[in-house]
Amino acid sequence: MEHYLTHGRRLSRTIRQMGYPSREVLAAWIDELAPGERAVKRGPVADEVRRMAVARLVAGGVTSRQVAAEVGVEASVVRNWKRQLLHEPVPEDDPVTPDKPGKRNDGAADPDASDLDGLIAERDRVRAELERIRREKREAEIELAILKGALDLVGIRAGHRPGQPDQ
């Protein structure tokens, strides 16, 4: 019992450490000696609840931890739902950290699924704009490289003033 309560409350870990009993027997012991201490697995969460949780998170003003507490799941689960529903890639260089409250809070108490669709459309519009800006930046970099090459061909160096002798 003590091992279960002090080492992460995992039945399988405790069974492996002790070498006995079965999962059912250990669960019964825990329920008898420490009622309410055993973590009970919940079933799958309904899609509508997931959408509402993600919409609330995306609307801002709350953290993934707060939304998770309302739904009864871990904060990482809410962040995974957000990635799945908004089709966001998993960040490779960013370790999992608690979400910060969003900057946008338009006063909406509980956004619904239509708000989520609107947010997805807005995200897609912003991504398209970002891609357009990146394309323009690449074109400007190419143009700059061409102009620098032309200056080298003409023989003008950086810092050179026309009409002044070379030093």
Tab-separated table of C-alpha atoms in Angstrom:
chain	number	residue	atom	x	y	z
A	1	MET	CA	0.000	0.000	0.000
A	2	GLU	CA	2.689	2.458	1.004
A	3	HIS	CA	4.582	1.842	-2.237
A	4	TYR	CA	1.458	2.559	-4.289
A	5	LEU	CA	0.722	5.813	-2.458
A	6	THR	CA	4.318	7.104	-2.531
A	7	HIS	CA	5.437	6.027	-6.017
A	8	GLY	CA	3.036	7.571	-8.487
A	9	ARG	CA	-0.125	5.588	-7.696
A	10	ARG	CA	0.422	3.075	-10.486
A	11	LEU	CA	-0.937	-0.428	-10.003
A	12	SER	CA	1.443	-2.035	-12.492
A	13	ARG	CA	4.493	-0.362	-10.935
A	14	THR	CA	3.503	-1.524	-7.453
A	15	ILE	CA	2.771	-5.081	-8.630
A	16	ARG	CA	6.142	-5.236	-10.395
A	17	GLN	CA	7.966	-3.952	-7.283
A	18	MET	CA	6.170	-6.267	-4.840
A	19	GLY	CA	6.058	-9.291	-7.119
A	20	TYR	CA	2.434	-9.987	-6.192
A	21	PRO	CA	-0.764	-9.650	-6.085
A	22	SER	CA	-2.956	-9.423	-9.141
A	23	ARG	CA	-4.209	-6.074	-10.394
A	24	GLU	CA	-7.736	-6.746	-9.085
A	25	VAL	CA	-6.552	-7.786	-5.613
A	26	LEU	CA	-4.276	-4.753	-5.235
A	27	ALA	CA	-7.079	-2.439	-6.402
A	28	ALA	CA	-9.416	-3.980	-3.816
A	29	TRP	CA	-6.798	-3.537	-1.049
A	30	ILE	CA	-6.309	0.109	-1.981
A	31	ASP	CA	-10.050	0.769	-2.066
A	32	GLU	CA	-10.439	-0.888	1.348
A	33	LEU	CA	-7.477	0.707	3.153
A	34	ALA	CA	-7.384	4.108	1.436
A	35	PRO	CA	-10.777	4.876	-0.096
A	36	GLY	CA	-10.705	7.491	-2.826
A	37	GLU	CA	-6.921	7.314	-3.253
A	38	ARG	CA	-6.920	5.075	-6.300
A	39	ALA	CA	-6.960	6.802	-9.665
A	40	VAL	CA	-9.930	5.441	-11.575
A	41	LYS	CA	-9.586	5.415	-15.336
A	42	ARG	CA	-12.315	7.244	-17.164
A	43	GLY	CA	-13.804	6.205	-20.452
A	44	PRO	CA	-13.306	8.139	-23.680
A	45	VAL	CA	-14.478	11.750	-23.771
A	46	ALA	CA	-17.241	12.618	-26.238
A	47	ASP	CA	-16.250	14.548	-29.374
A	48	GLU	CA	-18.583	17.428	-28.516
A	49	VAL	CA	-16.921	17.822	-25.100
A	50	ARG	CA	-13.508	17.799	-26.809
A	51	ARG	CA	-14.604	20.496	-29.268
A	52	MET	CA	-15.997	22.667	-26.481
A	53	ALA	CA	-12.803	22.264	-24.451
A	54	VAL	CA	-10.594	23.191	-27.424
A	55	ALA	CA	-12.838	26.131	-28.339
A	56	ARG	CA	-12.630	27.411	-24.765
A	57	LEU	CA	-8.842	27.059	-24.780
A	58	VAL	CA	-8.400	28.740	-28.170
A	59	ALA	CA	-10.750	31.600	-27.242
A	60	GLY	CA	-8.203	32.601	-24.616
A	61	GLY	CA	-8.290	33.645	-21.011
A	62	VAL	CA	-7.812	30.112	-19.679
A	63	THR	CA	-4.957	27.638	-19.581
A	64	SER	CA	-5.025	24.053	-20.758
A	65	ARG	CA	-4.725	23.057	-17.117
A	66	GLN	CA	-7.897	24.974	-16.207
A	67	VAL	CA	-9.850	23.493	-19.116
A	68	ALA	CA	-8.553	20.017	-18.243
A	69	ALA	CA	-9.741	20.396	-14.648
A	70	GLU	CA	-13.223	21.294	-15.901
A	71	VAL	CA	-13.355	18.263	-18.211
A	72	GLY	CA	-11.611	15.873	-15.810
A	73	VAL	CA	-8.513	14.998	-17.856
A	74	GLU	CA	-4.821	15.911	-17.858
A	75	ALA	CA	-3.669	19.215	-19.402
A	76	SER	CA	-1.576	17.348	-21.974
A	77	VAL	CA	-4.728	15.598	-23.201
A	78	VAL	CA	-6.389	18.957	-23.882
A	79	ARG	CA	-3.286	20.166	-25.761
A	80	ASN	CA	-3.343	16.972	-27.860
A	81	TRP	CA	-7.025	17.521	-28.669
A	82	LYS	CA	-6.169	21.051	-29.758
A	83	ARG	CA	-3.431	19.802	-32.086
A	84	GLN	CA	-5.727	17.145	-33.537
A	85	LEU	CA	-8.770	19.360	-34.031
A	86	LEU	CA	-6.813	22.310	-35.416
A	87	HIS	CA	-4.484	20.049	-37.416
A	88	GLU	CA	-1.414	21.612	-35.835
A	89	PRO	CA	1.939	19.849	-36.141
A	90	VAL	CA	3.559	18.688	-32.919
A	91	PRO	CA	6.385	21.124	-32.114
A	92	GLU	CA	9.718	19.292	-32.301
A	93	ASP	CA	11.929	21.880	-30.619
A	94	ASP	CA	9.416	22.974	-27.991
A	95	PRO	CA	9.121	20.804	-24.886
A	96	VAL	CA	5.649	20.276	-23.492
A	97	THR	CA	4.899	23.215	-21.234
A	98	PRO	CA	1.672	24.443	-19.696
A	99	ASP	CA	-0.228	26.753	-22.025
A	100	LYS	CA	-0.345	30.386	-21.099
A	101	PRO	CA	-3.674	32.172	-21.069
A	102	GLY	CA	-4.554	33.453	-24.518
A	103	LYS	CA	-4.328	37.139	-25.259
A	104	ARG	CA	-7.696	37.180	-26.983
A	105	ASN	CA	-10.698	37.366	-24.736
A	106	ASP	CA	-13.757	38.815	-26.379
A	107	GLY	CA	-15.918	38.132	-23.357
A	108	ALA	CA	-17.559	35.003	-24.743
A	109	ALA	CA	-18.364	32.715	-21.844
A	110	ASP	CA	-18.488	29.362	-23.610
A	111	PRO	CA	-17.617	29.260	-27.300
A	112	ASP	CA	-19.479	26.668	-29.326
A	113	ALA	CA	-18.517	24.528	-32.324
A	114	SER	CA	-19.293	27.332	-34.812
A	115	ASP	CA	-16.739	29.518	-33.017
A	116	LEU	CA	-14.224	26.718	-33.447
A	117	ASP	CA	-14.939	26.606	-37.197
A	118	GLY	CA	-14.428	30.364	-37.361
A	119	LEU	CA	-11.150	30.075	-35.478
A	120	ILE	CA	-9.972	27.333	-37.829
A	121	ALA	CA	-10.836	29.517	-40.846
A	122	GLU	CA	-8.975	32.466	-39.289
A	123	ARG	CA	-5.961	30.261	-38.590
A	124	ASP	CA	-5.939	29.079	-42.223
A	125	ARG	CA	-6.147	32.687	-43.453
A	126	VAL	CA	-3.224	33.713	-41.224
A	127	ARG	CA	-1.159	30.728	-42.402
A	128	ALA	CA	-1.791	31.681	-46.051
A	129	GLU	CA	-0.741	35.268	-45.302
A	130	LEU	CA	2.409	34.003	-43.563
A	131	GLU	CA	3.285	31.852	-46.588
A	132	ARG	CA	2.777	34.861	-48.903
A	133	ILE	CA	5.084	37.001	-46.731
A	134	ARG	CA	7.737	34.265	-46.645
A	135	ARG	CA	7.570	33.969	-50.446
A	136	GLU	CA	7.996	37.761	-50.808
A	137	LYS	CA	10.953	37.637	-48.407
A	138	ARG	CA	12.647	34.915	-50.483
A	139	GLU	CA	12.104	36.974	-53.653
A	140	ALA	CA	13.551	40.087	-51.963
A	141	GLU	CA	16.600	38.103	-50.800
A	142	ILE	CA	17.176	36.869	-54.362
A	143	GLU	CA	16.834	40.413	-55.712
A	144	LEU	CA	19.303	41.681	-53.100
A	145	ALA	CA	21.828	38.983	-54.039
A	146	ILE	CA	21.481	39.921	-57.734
A	147	LEU	CA	22.025	43.615	-56.961
A	148	LYS	CA	25.086	42.840	-54.826
A	149	GLY	CA	26.474	40.720	-57.668
A	150	ALA	CA	25.887	43.583	-60.112
A	151	LEU	CA	27.751	45.969	-57.804
A	152	ASP	CA	30.685	43.549	-57.676
A	153	LEU	CA	30.739	43.375	-61.489
A	154	VAL	CA	30.746	47.167	-61.793
A	155	GLY	CA	33.476	47.378	-59.178
A	156	ILE	CA	31.670	49.349	-56.528
A	157	ARG	CA	32.477	48.206	-53.023
A	158	ALA	CA	30.544	48.787	-49.821
A	159	GLY	CA	31.379	52.197	-48.388
A	160	HIS	CA	32.590	53.534	-51.737
A	161	ARG	CA	31.335	56.975	-52.711
A	162	PRO	CA	31.013	57.845	-56.382
A	163	GLY	CA	33.417	60.606	-57.409
A	164	GLN	CA	35.854	59.807	-54.592
A	165	PRO	CA	39.157	58.094	-55.340
A	166	ASP	CA	39.592	54.508	-54.070
A	167	GLN	CA	41.683	54.199	-50.943
